[in-house]
C-alpha positions as MATLAB code, in Angstrom:
seq = 'PGLEEISLSAGEGALSESEAERGSSDTAAQIRKLIRRAFVKAGVIVGTAVLALTLAVLFLLPRFVDCFYYDPCEIAGVTPNGIETNRMTLDMAVWSELHLPGTYRDMVMCEREGYGSYSIYVPQTSSYNNSFTDVAGKLTRNKLTFYNPNVFKKDVPVTFGRVSGIFDNGSEWSLPSDNRFYRAYVTFDKVMSYKELVAWCDANPAYSPDWCAMCRKTDELYSLGLELGFIYDDGCTEMGFDSEKYPLLSIFSVYVKNNVGETFHIPEEDMTQHVVSLLRYSEDHREFAEMMNLTRQEGEYADLADSIEQDGIYVYGFTIIGSGDDIRALAQAEH';
ca = [
     -62.830  -29.742   12.733;
     -59.836  -31.960   12.022;
     -61.719  -34.593   10.045;
     -59.290  -34.130    7.232;
     -56.621  -35.569    9.518;
     -58.453  -38.886    9.797;
     -57.339  -41.488    7.305;
     -59.953  -44.111    6.506;
     -57.458  -46.375    4.819;
     -54.644  -48.298    6.452;
     -52.637  -48.681    3.244;
     -52.893  -50.400   -0.120;
     -55.369  -53.192   -0.732;
     -58.616  -54.390    0.832;
     -59.213  -54.751    4.564;
     -60.514  -57.820    6.368;
     -63.915  -57.604    8.036;
     -62.426  -57.434   11.533;
     -59.902  -54.819   10.500;
     -62.651  -52.754    8.868;
     -64.830  -52.923   11.987;
     -61.895  -51.940   14.207;
     -60.960  -49.076   11.857;
     -64.541  -47.867   11.806;
     -64.688  -47.910   15.615;
     -61.424  -45.975   15.871;
     -62.693  -43.435   13.379;
     -65.948  -42.954   15.277;
     -64.003  -42.465   18.554;
     -61.781  -39.846   16.972;
     -64.819  -38.052   15.540;
     -66.522  -38.006   18.952;
     -63.286  -36.758   20.544;
     -63.013  -33.944   18.006;
     -66.673  -33.022   18.465;
     -66.260  -32.894   22.258;
     -63.154  -30.761   21.847;
     -65.047  -28.410   19.510;
     -67.914  -28.051   22.024;
     -65.483  -27.414   24.882;
     -63.652  -24.804   22.816;
     -66.924  -23.135   21.815;
     -68.103  -23.233   25.434;
     -64.910  -21.598   26.662;
     -65.173  -18.876   23.998;
     -68.834  -18.167   24.722;
     -68.271  -18.245   28.507;
     -65.320  -15.872   28.220;
     -67.326  -13.511   26.025;
     -70.287  -13.565   28.433;
     -67.989  -12.966   31.418;
     -66.236  -10.091   29.633;
     -69.576   -8.544   28.663;
     -70.893   -8.909   32.211;
     -67.788   -7.291   33.716;
     -67.991   -4.481   31.160;
     -71.627   -3.835   32.042;
     -70.855   -3.908   35.766;
     -67.661   -1.857   35.805;
     -66.942   -0.129   32.480;
     -70.388    0.918   31.240;
     -71.316    2.879   34.428;
     -68.073    4.862   34.203;
     -68.550    5.330   30.465;
     -72.012    6.814   31.033;
     -70.530    9.051   33.766;
     -68.343   10.720   31.126;
     -71.398   12.353   29.517;
     -72.575   14.115   32.706;
     -71.298   16.430   35.437;
     -68.897   14.553   37.714;
     -68.863   15.960   41.274;
     -66.108   13.530   42.282;
     -63.639   14.797   39.677;
     -60.452   16.109   41.291;
     -60.416   19.866   40.672;
     -57.156   20.576   42.492;
     -54.744   19.576   45.214;
     -53.763   21.770   48.157;
     -50.091   22.394   49.027;
     -50.616   19.874   51.826;
     -51.620   17.198   49.333;
     -55.363   17.270   50.089;
     -57.524   16.670   47.032;
     -60.519   18.901   46.322;
     -63.369   17.456   44.277;
     -65.189   19.431   41.603;
     -68.436   19.980   43.483;
     -66.629   21.259   46.584;
     -64.983   23.979   44.515;
     -68.160   24.733   42.560;
     -70.239   24.956   45.733;
     -67.704   27.249   47.420;
     -67.600   29.655   44.460;
     -71.363   29.615   43.909;
     -72.357   30.014   47.566;
     -69.869   32.837   48.127;
     -71.199   34.803   45.166;
     -74.896   34.149   45.684;
     -75.731   33.151   49.271;
     -74.816   35.481   52.151;
     -74.483   33.542   55.377;
     -74.772   30.149   53.694;
     -71.209   29.643   52.496;
     -70.359   25.958   52.007;
     -66.869   24.822   51.051;
     -67.088   21.047   51.486;
     -69.083   18.475   49.521;
     -68.755   14.719   49.911;
     -69.893   12.556   47.018;
     -70.125    8.848   46.298;
     -70.215    7.458   42.783;
     -73.132    5.117   42.031;
     -72.636    4.765   38.263;
     -74.613    5.756   35.186;
     -74.267    9.473   36.021;
     -75.699    9.084   39.522;
     -74.078   10.240   42.788;
     -74.973   10.530   46.452;
     -74.215   14.042   47.756;
     -73.557   15.212   51.315;
     -72.886   18.882   52.147;
     -71.778   19.478   55.752;
     -71.716   22.868   57.429;
     -68.118   23.408   58.542;
     -68.442   26.622   60.570;
     -71.117   28.152   62.772;
     -71.562   31.162   65.029;
     -73.835   29.358   67.497;
     -72.534   25.755   67.348;
     -75.664   24.745   65.454;
     -74.794   22.882   62.249;
     -77.197   22.112   59.403;
     -75.930   19.453   57.032;
     -77.649   18.708   53.734;
     -77.888   15.426   51.808;
     -79.003   14.956   48.253;
     -78.863   13.072   44.978;
     -77.278   14.036   41.669;
     -78.678   12.022   38.769;
     -77.510   12.904   35.276;
     -77.126   16.625   36.023;
     -80.364   16.827   38.008;
     -79.581   17.872   41.569;
     -82.053   17.189   44.377;
     -81.438   18.273   47.981;
     -83.528   16.693   50.718;
     -83.530   20.023   52.584;
     -83.570   22.634   49.796;
     -84.471   25.540   52.089;
     -80.858   25.655   53.282;
     -79.834   27.074   49.898;
     -82.861   29.291   49.470;
     -81.859   32.664   48.063;
     -83.146   35.601   50.128;
     -81.024   38.528   48.942;
     -83.679   40.374   46.864;
     -86.079   40.915   49.771;
     -83.611   41.801   52.495;
     -81.498   44.645   51.135;
     -82.880   48.165   50.979;
     -85.095   50.167   53.291;
     -88.249   48.103   53.381;
     -91.271   49.440   55.250;
     -91.643   47.672   58.541;
     -88.032   46.522   58.671;
     -86.203   49.850   58.854;
     -87.645   52.442   61.230;
     -84.953   55.116   61.544;
     -82.788   52.546   63.287;
     -84.250   53.422   66.665;
     -86.772   50.747   67.514;
     -85.829   47.395   66.101;
     -87.737   44.452   67.538;
     -84.661   42.522   68.618;
     -84.417   41.261   72.202;
     -81.399   41.625   74.443;
     -80.450   37.967   74.668;
     -77.544   35.696   73.843;
     -78.847   34.705   70.428;
     -77.187   35.751   67.186;
     -79.028   37.396   64.312;
     -78.138   38.099   60.716;
     -78.691   41.721   59.694;
     -78.840   42.972   56.108;
     -77.398   46.481   56.095;
     -77.789   48.967   53.231;
     -75.451   51.954   53.028;
     -76.888   55.382   52.297;
     -74.469   55.621   49.363;
     -72.478   53.317   47.129;
     -68.956   52.745   48.452;
     -65.763   51.732   46.732;
     -63.731   48.959   48.299;
     -61.362   51.515   49.833;
     -64.302   53.368   51.368;
     -65.647   50.079   52.700;
     -62.329   49.310   54.393;
     -62.223   52.826   55.827;
     -65.758   52.396   57.191;
     -64.773   49.086   58.792;
     -61.718   50.717   60.379;
     -63.939   53.476   61.764;
     -66.393   50.887   63.111;
     -64.185   48.041   64.363;
     -67.034   46.435   66.297;
     -68.876   45.683   63.063;
     -67.060   43.545   60.549;
     -69.155   42.534   57.499;
     -69.171   38.843   56.718;
     -70.530   39.285   53.149;
     -70.707   42.374   50.915;
     -73.258   43.048   48.174;
     -71.654   44.258   44.949;
     -72.961   46.707   42.380;
     -71.699   47.577   38.920;
     -70.366   50.989   38.023;
     -71.254   52.416   34.615;
     -69.812   55.891   34.151;
     -71.197   57.669   37.223;
     -74.188   55.361   37.611;
     -74.390   52.190   39.681;
     -76.405   49.114   38.815;
     -77.858   47.620   41.988;
     -79.695   44.342   42.261;
     -76.917   42.119   40.922;
     -77.551   39.810   43.865;
     -73.863   38.938   43.855;
     -71.282   39.486   46.550;
     -68.117   38.277   48.221;
     -66.992   37.159   51.649;
     -65.246   39.863   53.628;
     -64.834   38.100   56.965;
     -66.063   34.552   57.457;
     -64.833   31.054   58.232;
     -63.401   28.952   55.431;
     -61.302   25.856   54.731;
     -58.371   25.197   52.419;
     -59.119   24.014   48.875;
     -57.126   23.025   45.831;
     -57.727   24.728   42.461;
     -55.974   25.922   39.308;
     -54.165   28.912   40.808;
     -52.609   29.907   37.465;
     -55.943   30.255   35.696;
     -57.907   31.525   38.733;
     -55.520   33.323   41.135;
     -56.799   33.695   44.723;
     -60.011   31.867   43.826;
     -60.699   30.679   47.379;
     -61.166   33.135   50.225;
     -58.808   30.899   52.220;
     -55.994   31.675   49.766;
     -56.690   35.410   50.222;
     -56.516   35.068   54.008;
     -53.292   33.048   53.857;
     -51.562   35.541   51.573;
     -52.403   38.426   53.911;
     -51.834   36.638   57.244;
     -55.384   37.276   58.399;
     -55.530   36.753   62.141;
     -52.800   39.234   62.982;
     -54.542   41.933   60.944;
     -57.572   41.921   58.724;
     -56.582   44.401   56.056;
     -56.936   42.725   52.668;
     -55.413   44.926   49.937;
     -57.772   46.063   47.216;
     -55.753   44.367   44.490;
     -56.026   40.986   46.258;
     -59.751   41.265   46.893;
     -60.283   42.466   43.319;
     -58.363   39.472   41.988;
     -60.391   37.163   44.224;
     -63.729   38.519   42.997;
     -62.609   38.489   39.363;
     -61.516   34.854   39.701;
     -64.891   33.963   41.245;
     -66.651   35.487   38.250;
     -64.313   33.991   35.635;
     -64.666   30.557   37.190;
     -68.462   30.898   37.285;
     -68.535   31.808   33.601;
     -66.387   28.791   32.729;
     -68.443   26.375   34.866;
     -72.024   27.428   34.239;
     -73.394   23.888   34.550;
     -73.304   24.004   38.350;
     -75.378   27.201   38.565;
     -77.886   25.615   36.202;
     -78.167   22.590   38.486;
     -78.791   24.976   41.391;
     -81.637   26.542   39.349;
     -79.887   29.898   39.178;
     -79.039   30.646   35.578;
     -77.610   33.874   34.200;
     -77.214   35.003   30.638;
     -74.100   33.755   28.924;
     -71.253   36.234   29.320;
     -72.789   38.064   32.301;
     -70.165   36.880   34.788;
     -67.353   37.695   32.346;
     -68.738   41.179   31.655;
     -68.896   41.957   35.372;
     -65.345   40.648   35.815;
     -64.164   42.988   33.055;
     -65.976   45.900   34.713;
     -64.413   45.198   38.111;
     -60.949   44.878   36.602;
     -61.418   48.290   35.012;
     -63.315   50.236   37.690;
     -62.770   48.273   40.907;
     -65.198   46.820   43.469;
     -68.252   48.800   44.589;
     -70.674   47.736   47.307;
     -74.034   49.021   48.479;
     -74.545   46.906   51.587;
     -73.442   43.949   53.633;
     -74.599   41.251   56.017;
     -73.403   40.914   59.573;
     -73.886   38.497   62.450;
     -74.431   39.889   65.930;
     -76.590   40.058   69.023;
     -79.724   42.178   69.184;
     -77.816   44.862   71.115;
     -75.007   44.863   68.542;
     -77.377   45.287   65.625;
     -79.344   48.073   67.324;
     -76.103   49.912   67.993;
     -75.042   49.377   64.372;
     -78.043   51.424   63.229;
     -76.467   54.493   64.803;
     -73.244   54.175   62.831;
     -72.439   56.664   60.098;
     -73.742   55.851   56.595;
];
């Protein structure tokens, strides 16, 4: 480059031998200088390109790949106190409330590792016996692996209903009189509306359900076995979410609205809105249930939400935490 700027002639006429040799030497020096400058320029360009490509691979490409997969670290909402709630925290809270009695989790910590991979940590935030079971795991391109999967094992289908050997007229249950707590799965002798459930709880103040099993009303028939429910009385933490699209989505927001602590009466309209929001959210975020290996037909959550909005909440049983003496006494309660 630039050779056209070099003039090989010093003017008109012939050059002397010494002048020609000196001119030739100057020309060669300029050529070498231009060549060195060209190599330096090319080196700078190539080095800059390699550095830019390396930085892109290290910092931009991992985040670019993340965009094609579920992101548990995405901010799903912010609480009124300014606390951010990540996507998996909200998904886990909704999913565990609907599907897992006694295993409600409303906090998930995640760390981004790039290329659609995340480290997951799910702490237990509340406990009846001061025994906490935390769970760690790995999320790699929408494949979720927990190192202790039994924590989220679903046991609803085998625990509700009068099963031979478990229910014996409520008189002789093999539960010791000790200081341990047990989880009991209680089935009513009839389907109850939400108002009837509240009335039953008022008549039996010693027994407050922590999770209620829902059923679907169709005309005068009830479809049991949905394996879905909602928290009636259990510990929870504050979370941020889209309150306009999913009003009262978190059980914490239901408790706050009704000043739970002074009294525990949650109006039917608030609990109905809470359950409907749980179902609407689940329909809109089906990818989390699929990662938890619990898939439902498309539209099933939305159909149940429509049914509850029209007919209200109906339950056929509940779970409760109590001592052996408490649970034995519960068997004598009406219904």
